[in-house]
C-alpha cells in the first residue's frame, strides 16, 4: 500500500494564504501528476538557464550543472524576507546566516538569468534597513551598518568568539562584525549592478535610493580626518588574515564608488536632501584613495608593504584548511604579508573599469604568491582576473580548482554543508571569466577568453529586458537576441537585431581592466 502524504510549511512572514488551502490544492492531484509537473518545470528551467561546454572532460559540464542546480534550490525566490544562507539548503553551517557572499557571488547569476529574483534578494536588505540603521547608531555613526552575519531580523548575528589562540589557549574574539564593514559598500555595488543591468526605475527610485543613501551616509560619518584628507581607519578587507588596518584599498575604493553612485542617483531622481548632496560632494573631494605604485601594484593598506613575507608553499598546498593557524596565532599572521583570499585582486574584479590591464596583472602577480586561498571564495576571483589579463592556463586552473572545493576527491568543510558562494563562483568563472561578461558604466561588455580545454561555450543572458543566447569559440561569437540590443565586444560597440556572428579577430582592442591579447602564463 502506498500512502501519499502532503506537507506544507509556512513561515509567519510569508504572504497570507491559509495552509489548509494549499494542502487541499495539492491533494486534488496524484503523486504522478505532481512528479510530471515538477519534471516539466525543471525541463523549462534548464532550457532557459543551462550553460553548455564542448571540450574538456565531463567534470566541467558536471560542475556547471551542479552549480546551477544549487543556485536554484537554495534561493528563496518566493519571498523577500529571506536570503541565501552560506551553506544553502545542505547544512547548518554558519546557522543559516547571510553574508556578503549573496550580493557579490550569488546575486550575479540571478541578475543575468531572472532579475526578479535578484530584486527580491536586494529587497531583503531593504526590509532590514531599520536593523542596519540601529547598528550604525549604536556604534556612533549615521546611515546603515549592515550586520556581517544576517538572519531574518536584520540584527547582527556574528558570534562574539571563535577559534582558540594557539599562543594563549584562549578563545579569540571575532573581529568581522566590528570592522569588516566593506559589506556595506558591497550591497551598494549590487544595487548599481541591478540598476544598470535592468533599468528598473521603480526599484532604484525607491528601495535602491534608500539603500544607496543610507550606506553612503554611513561612510561619510565613519571617515576620520587626517590633516586635509578623509581616511577610512580600523577596517578588515576581504582578506580576513589582515585585521584592523587603515585605508584598506578594497574598502576605500568601494566606499568612494558607494558614495559616488549614491550622489549620482540622488541627482538623477531628484533627491530633496540638499544636505546629503553637499556632504557627499565634499566627501568625494577629500577622501584619500591608496595610490598605485610605479610598478603597478596597489598597496593593500597603509602597513602591508612594510611587513615581512614568508614561504607559504606548505599552506597553499593545503588551501582551505587554515593550517597556518596551527603554526601562528592570528596576531602573528596579521604582521606578515599573508592573505587568506583575494583583496586588491577582488577590487580589480569588482571595479574593472577603474584599473588598467597592466595594473591588474601587476596586482595578480604580486598578491597571488602571498595568498593561501583559505577561503572558498578566492580562487574563482583570481581566475577571472587572470582571464581578463590573458593568462588563460592559469585562469582555467583556478576555475577548475574552485569547482573541486565541493566536488573534488577531498572536499573540505562539507560536513556542515556545501559552500554556497563557491557554486556562484563556478558560474562567475565561466561567464565573467571565460566569456568576459561584465557591466561597466551601464554598458554590457563581452571579452571572451576561452581556455584551450574548451572548444565552445554557450549560455543565456538577460540584459535590460532582452533575452540573449551567446555561443562562442576561439574564432567567433554568435549572439541571438529577443530584441535589438547594443553592447561592447572587446571594447567596440556592436548592435544585434536578431542574430549576428562576429569574428573575434576583428575585435582586438585593449581597454581598462582587460587585456584582449593572449599572454604566455608565467
Coordinates of C-alpha atoms in Angstrom, one line a residue, residues 27-313:
X27 CA -4.3 16.7 -2.6
X28 CA -6.5 17.1 -5.6
X29 CA -3.7 15.8 -7.8
X30 CA -1.9 12.4 -7.6
X31 CA 1.8 11.9 -6.9
X32 CA 2.4 11.1 -10.6
X33 CA 0.7 14.4 -11.7
X34 CA 2.9 16.3 -9.3
X35 CA 6.0 14.5 -10.5
X36 CA 5.1 15.3 -14.1
X37 CA 4.5 18.9 -13.3
X38 CA 7.8 19.2 -11.4
X39 CA 9.7 17.4 -14.2
X40 CA 8.3 19.9 -16.8
X41 CA 9.1 22.8 -14.6
X42 CA 12.7 21.7 -14.3
X43 CA 12.9 21.0 -18.0
X44 CA 11.8 24.5 -18.9
X45 CA 14.1 26.0 -16.3
X46 CA 17.2 24.1 -17.7
X47 CA 16.2 25.1 -21.2
X48 CA 16.4 28.8 -20.2
X49 CA 19.4 28.6 -17.8
X50 CA 21.8 25.9 -18.8
X51 CA 25.4 26.6 -19.7
X52 CA 26.9 24.1 -22.1
X53 CA 30.6 23.4 -22.7
X54 CA 32.1 21.5 -25.6
X55 CA 35.6 20.2 -24.9
X56 CA 37.4 19.4 -21.6
X57 CA 36.3 16.5 -19.6
X58 CA 32.9 15.6 -18.2
X59 CA 33.8 17.2 -14.9
X60 CA 33.5 20.8 -16.3
X61 CA 29.9 20.3 -17.5
X62 CA 29.0 18.5 -14.4
X63 CA 30.4 21.3 -12.2
X64 CA 28.3 23.9 -14.1
X65 CA 25.1 21.8 -13.8
X66 CA 25.8 21.2 -10.1
X67 CA 26.3 24.9 -9.5
X68 CA 23.1 25.9 -11.3
X69 CA 21.0 23.3 -9.5
X70 CA 22.1 24.6 -6.1
X71 CA 21.7 28.2 -7.2
X72 CA 18.1 27.5 -7.9
X73 CA 17.1 25.4 -4.9
X74 CA 18.9 27.5 -2.3
X75 CA 17.4 30.8 -3.4
X76 CA 14.1 31.8 -1.7
X77 CA 12.5 33.1 -4.9
X78 CA 9.0 33.0 -3.4
X79 CA 9.7 35.9 -1.0
X80 CA 11.9 38.7 0.1
X81 CA 12.2 38.3 3.8
X82 CA 14.8 35.6 3.5
X83 CA 18.0 35.4 1.6
X84 CA 20.6 32.8 0.7
X85 CA 22.4 31.0 3.6
X86 CA 26.1 30.4 3.4
X87 CA 25.5 26.7 3.2
X88 CA 22.4 26.8 1.0
X89 CA 20.0 24.1 1.9
X90 CA 22.6 21.4 2.5
X91 CA 23.7 22.0 6.1
X92 CA 23.6 24.1 9.3
X93 CA 27.0 25.7 8.9
X94 CA 27.0 29.4 10.0
X95 CA 23.5 28.7 11.4
X96 CA 21.9 29.6 8.1
X97 CA 23.2 33.2 8.2
X98 CA 23.6 35.5 5.2
X99 CA 26.9 37.2 4.3
X100 CA 28.3 39.5 1.6
X101 CA 28.5 36.2 -0.4
X102 CA 24.9 36.8 -1.5
X103 CA 25.4 40.2 -3.2
X104 CA 28.8 39.5 -4.7
X105 CA 28.9 35.8 -5.6
X106 CA 25.3 34.7 -5.8
X107 CA 23.2 37.6 -7.0
X108 CA 25.0 38.0 -10.4
X109 CA 23.7 34.6 -11.6
X110 CA 20.1 35.7 -10.8
X111 CA 20.7 39.1 -12.2
X112 CA 21.6 37.7 -15.6
X113 CA 19.1 34.9 -15.6
X114 CA 16.0 36.1 -13.6
X115 CA 16.2 39.7 -12.5
X116 CA 13.0 39.5 -10.4
X117 CA 14.9 37.1 -8.1
X118 CA 17.8 39.5 -7.9
X119 CA 15.4 42.2 -7.0
X120 CA 13.9 40.1 -4.1
X121 CA 17.4 39.5 -2.7
X122 CA 18.1 43.2 -2.7
X123 CA 14.7 43.9 -1.1
X124 CA 15.7 41.6 1.7
X125 CA 18.4 44.1 2.6
X126 CA 15.9 47.0 2.2
X127 CA 13.5 45.3 4.6
X128 CA 16.4 45.1 7.1
X129 CA 17.4 48.7 6.8
X130 CA 16.0 49.6 10.3
X131 CA 18.3 47.0 11.9
X132 CA 21.3 48.3 10.0
X133 CA 20.4 51.9 10.9
X134 CA 20.2 50.9 14.6
X135 CA 23.6 49.1 14.5
X136 CA 25.2 52.2 13.0
X137 CA 23.5 54.4 15.7
X138 CA 24.8 52.1 18.5
X139 CA 28.3 52.5 17.2
X140 CA 28.1 56.3 16.9
X141 CA 27.6 56.6 13.2
X142 CA 24.8 57.6 10.8
X143 CA 23.2 55.8 8.0
X144 CA 23.1 52.0 7.8
X145 CA 25.7 49.5 9.0
X146 CA 24.5 46.1 7.9
X147 CA 25.4 43.1 10.0
X148 CA 28.3 40.9 8.9
X149 CA 26.1 37.9 9.6
X150 CA 22.4 38.4 9.0
X151 CA 19.2 36.5 9.5
X152 CA 15.6 37.5 9.4
X153 CA 15.6 40.3 11.9
X154 CA 18.4 42.3 10.4
X155 CA 20.3 42.2 13.7
X156 CA 24.0 41.3 14.0
X157 CA 24.3 37.5 14.3
X158 CA 28.0 37.1 14.3
X159 CA 29.3 35.1 17.3
X160 CA 31.5 37.0 19.7
X161 CA 34.1 34.3 20.0
X162 CA 35.6 31.7 17.7
X163 CA 38.8 29.7 17.4
X164 CA 41.4 29.2 20.1
X165 CA 44.6 31.3 20.1
X166 CA 47.4 28.8 19.9
X167 CA 49.7 31.0 22.0
X168 CA 47.4 31.9 24.8
X169 CA 44.9 29.0 24.8
X170 CA 42.1 31.5 25.0
X171 CA 39.2 31.9 22.6
X172 CA 39.6 34.8 20.2
X173 CA 37.1 37.5 19.5
X174 CA 35.6 37.5 16.0
X175 CA 36.6 40.9 14.5
X176 CA 34.3 40.7 11.4
X177 CA 31.3 42.4 13.0
X178 CA 33.5 45.1 14.4
X179 CA 35.5 46.1 11.4
X180 CA 34.6 44.1 8.2
X181 CA 32.4 46.9 7.0
X182 CA 33.1 46.6 3.3
X183 CA 29.8 44.6 3.3
X184 CA 28.0 48.0 3.3
X185 CA 29.6 49.1 0.1
X186 CA 29.2 45.6 -1.4
X187 CA 25.5 45.9 -1.1
X188 CA 25.5 49.3 -2.7
X189 CA 27.6 47.8 -5.6
X190 CA 25.0 45.2 -6.1
X191 CA 22.2 47.8 -6.2
X192 CA 24.1 49.6 -9.0
X193 CA 24.7 46.3 -10.8
X194 CA 21.0 45.6 -10.7
X195 CA 20.1 49.1 -11.8
X196 CA 22.5 49.1 -14.8
X197 CA 21.5 45.6 -15.9
X198 CA 17.8 46.0 -15.7
X199 CA 17.0 49.7 -15.9
X200 CA 14.4 49.2 -13.2
X201 CA 13.4 52.8 -12.3
X202 CA 10.7 51.9 -9.8
X203 CA 13.3 50.0 -7.7
X204 CA 16.2 52.4 -8.0
X205 CA 13.9 55.4 -7.2
X206 CA 12.6 53.8 -4.0
X207 CA 14.4 50.8 -2.4
X208 CA 17.6 51.3 -4.3
X209 CA 17.7 55.0 -3.4
X210 CA 17.2 54.2 0.3
X211 CA 19.9 51.6 0.3
X212 CA 22.4 53.9 -1.6
X213 CA 21.8 56.9 0.6
X214 CA 21.9 55.1 3.9
X215 CA 25.1 53.3 3.1
X216 CA 26.7 56.5 1.8
X217 CA 25.7 58.3 5.0
X218 CA 27.3 55.6 7.0
X219 CA 30.7 56.0 5.2
X220 CA 30.5 59.8 5.4
X221 CA 30.1 59.6 9.1
X222 CA 32.6 56.8 9.6
X223 CA 35.6 58.6 7.9
X224 CA 38.2 60.2 10.0
X225 CA 40.0 63.5 9.2
X226 CA 43.8 63.3 8.9
X227 CA 45.1 66.8 8.1
X228 CA 43.2 67.9 5.0
X229 CA 42.0 64.5 3.9
X230 CA 39.4 61.9 5.0
X231 CA 40.5 58.3 5.6
X232 CA 38.9 55.0 6.5
X233 CA 40.5 53.6 9.6
X234 CA 40.3 50.3 11.5
X235 CA 38.8 48.0 8.9
X236 CA 39.1 44.5 7.6
X237 CA 39.1 44.0 3.9
X238 CA 38.1 40.7 2.2
X239 CA 41.4 39.3 3.3
X240 CA 40.5 38.2 6.8
X241 CA 44.1 37.4 7.8
X242 CA 44.8 41.2 7.9
X243 CA 42.8 42.9 10.6
X244 CA 42.2 46.4 11.9
X245 CA 44.2 48.3 9.3
X246 CA 43.9 51.8 7.9
X247 CA 43.0 52.7 4.4
X248 CA 42.4 49.2 3.1
X249 CA 42.4 49.7 -0.7
X250 CA 39.4 47.5 -1.4
X251 CA 37.3 49.2 1.3
X252 CA 38.4 52.7 0.3
X253 CA 37.7 52.4 -3.4
X254 CA 34.4 50.6 -2.8
X255 CA 33.5 53.4 -0.3
X256 CA 34.2 56.0 -3.0
X257 CA 32.2 54.1 -5.5
X258 CA 29.3 53.8 -3.0
X259 CA 29.1 57.5 -2.2
X260 CA 29.7 58.5 -5.9
X261 CA 26.8 56.3 -7.1
X262 CA 24.6 57.4 -4.3
X263 CA 25.2 61.0 -5.3
X264 CA 24.6 60.3 -9.0
X265 CA 21.3 58.5 -8.3
X266 CA 20.2 61.2 -5.9
X267 CA 20.7 63.9 -8.5
X268 CA 19.2 61.8 -11.3
X269 CA 16.0 61.1 -9.4
X270 CA 15.5 64.4 -7.7
X271 CA 16.5 63.7 -4.1
X272 CA 15.5 66.7 -2.0
X273 CA 18.1 66.1 0.7
X274 CA 20.4 69.0 -0.1
X275 CA 22.5 68.5 3.0
X276 CA 23.4 65.0 1.9
X277 CA 24.3 66.1 -1.6
X278 CA 26.6 68.7 -0.2
X279 CA 28.2 66.3 2.3
X280 CA 28.7 63.7 -0.4
X281 CA 30.3 66.2 -2.8
X282 CA 32.8 67.3 -0.1
X283 CA 33.5 63.7 0.9
X284 CA 34.4 62.6 -2.6
X285 CA 36.8 65.6 -2.9
X286 CA 38.5 64.8 0.4
X287 CA 38.6 61.0 0.6
X288 CA 42.1 59.6 0.3
X289 CA 42.4 56.7 -2.0
X290 CA 45.6 54.5 -1.8
X291 CA 47.8 55.2 -4.9
X292 CA 49.1 52.7 -7.3
X293 CA 52.9 52.3 -7.1
X294 CA 55.2 52.8 -10.1
X295 CA 55.4 49.0 -10.5
X296 CA 51.6 49.0 -11.0
X297 CA 50.9 47.4 -7.6
X298 CA 48.2 48.9 -5.4
X299 CA 49.2 48.6 -1.7
X300 CA 46.6 46.6 0.2
X301 CA 46.6 49.1 3.1
X302 CA 48.9 51.5 4.9
X303 CA 51.1 48.9 6.5
X304 CA 51.0 45.8 4.3
X305 CA 54.1 46.7 2.3
X306 CA 56.2 47.1 5.4
X307 CA 55.5 43.6 6.7
X308 CA 57.8 40.6 6.0
X309 CA 56.8 37.8 3.6
X310 CA 57.3 34.1 4.4
X311 CA 57.3 30.9 2.3
X312 CA 53.7 29.8 2.1
X313 CA 54.2 26.7 -0.1

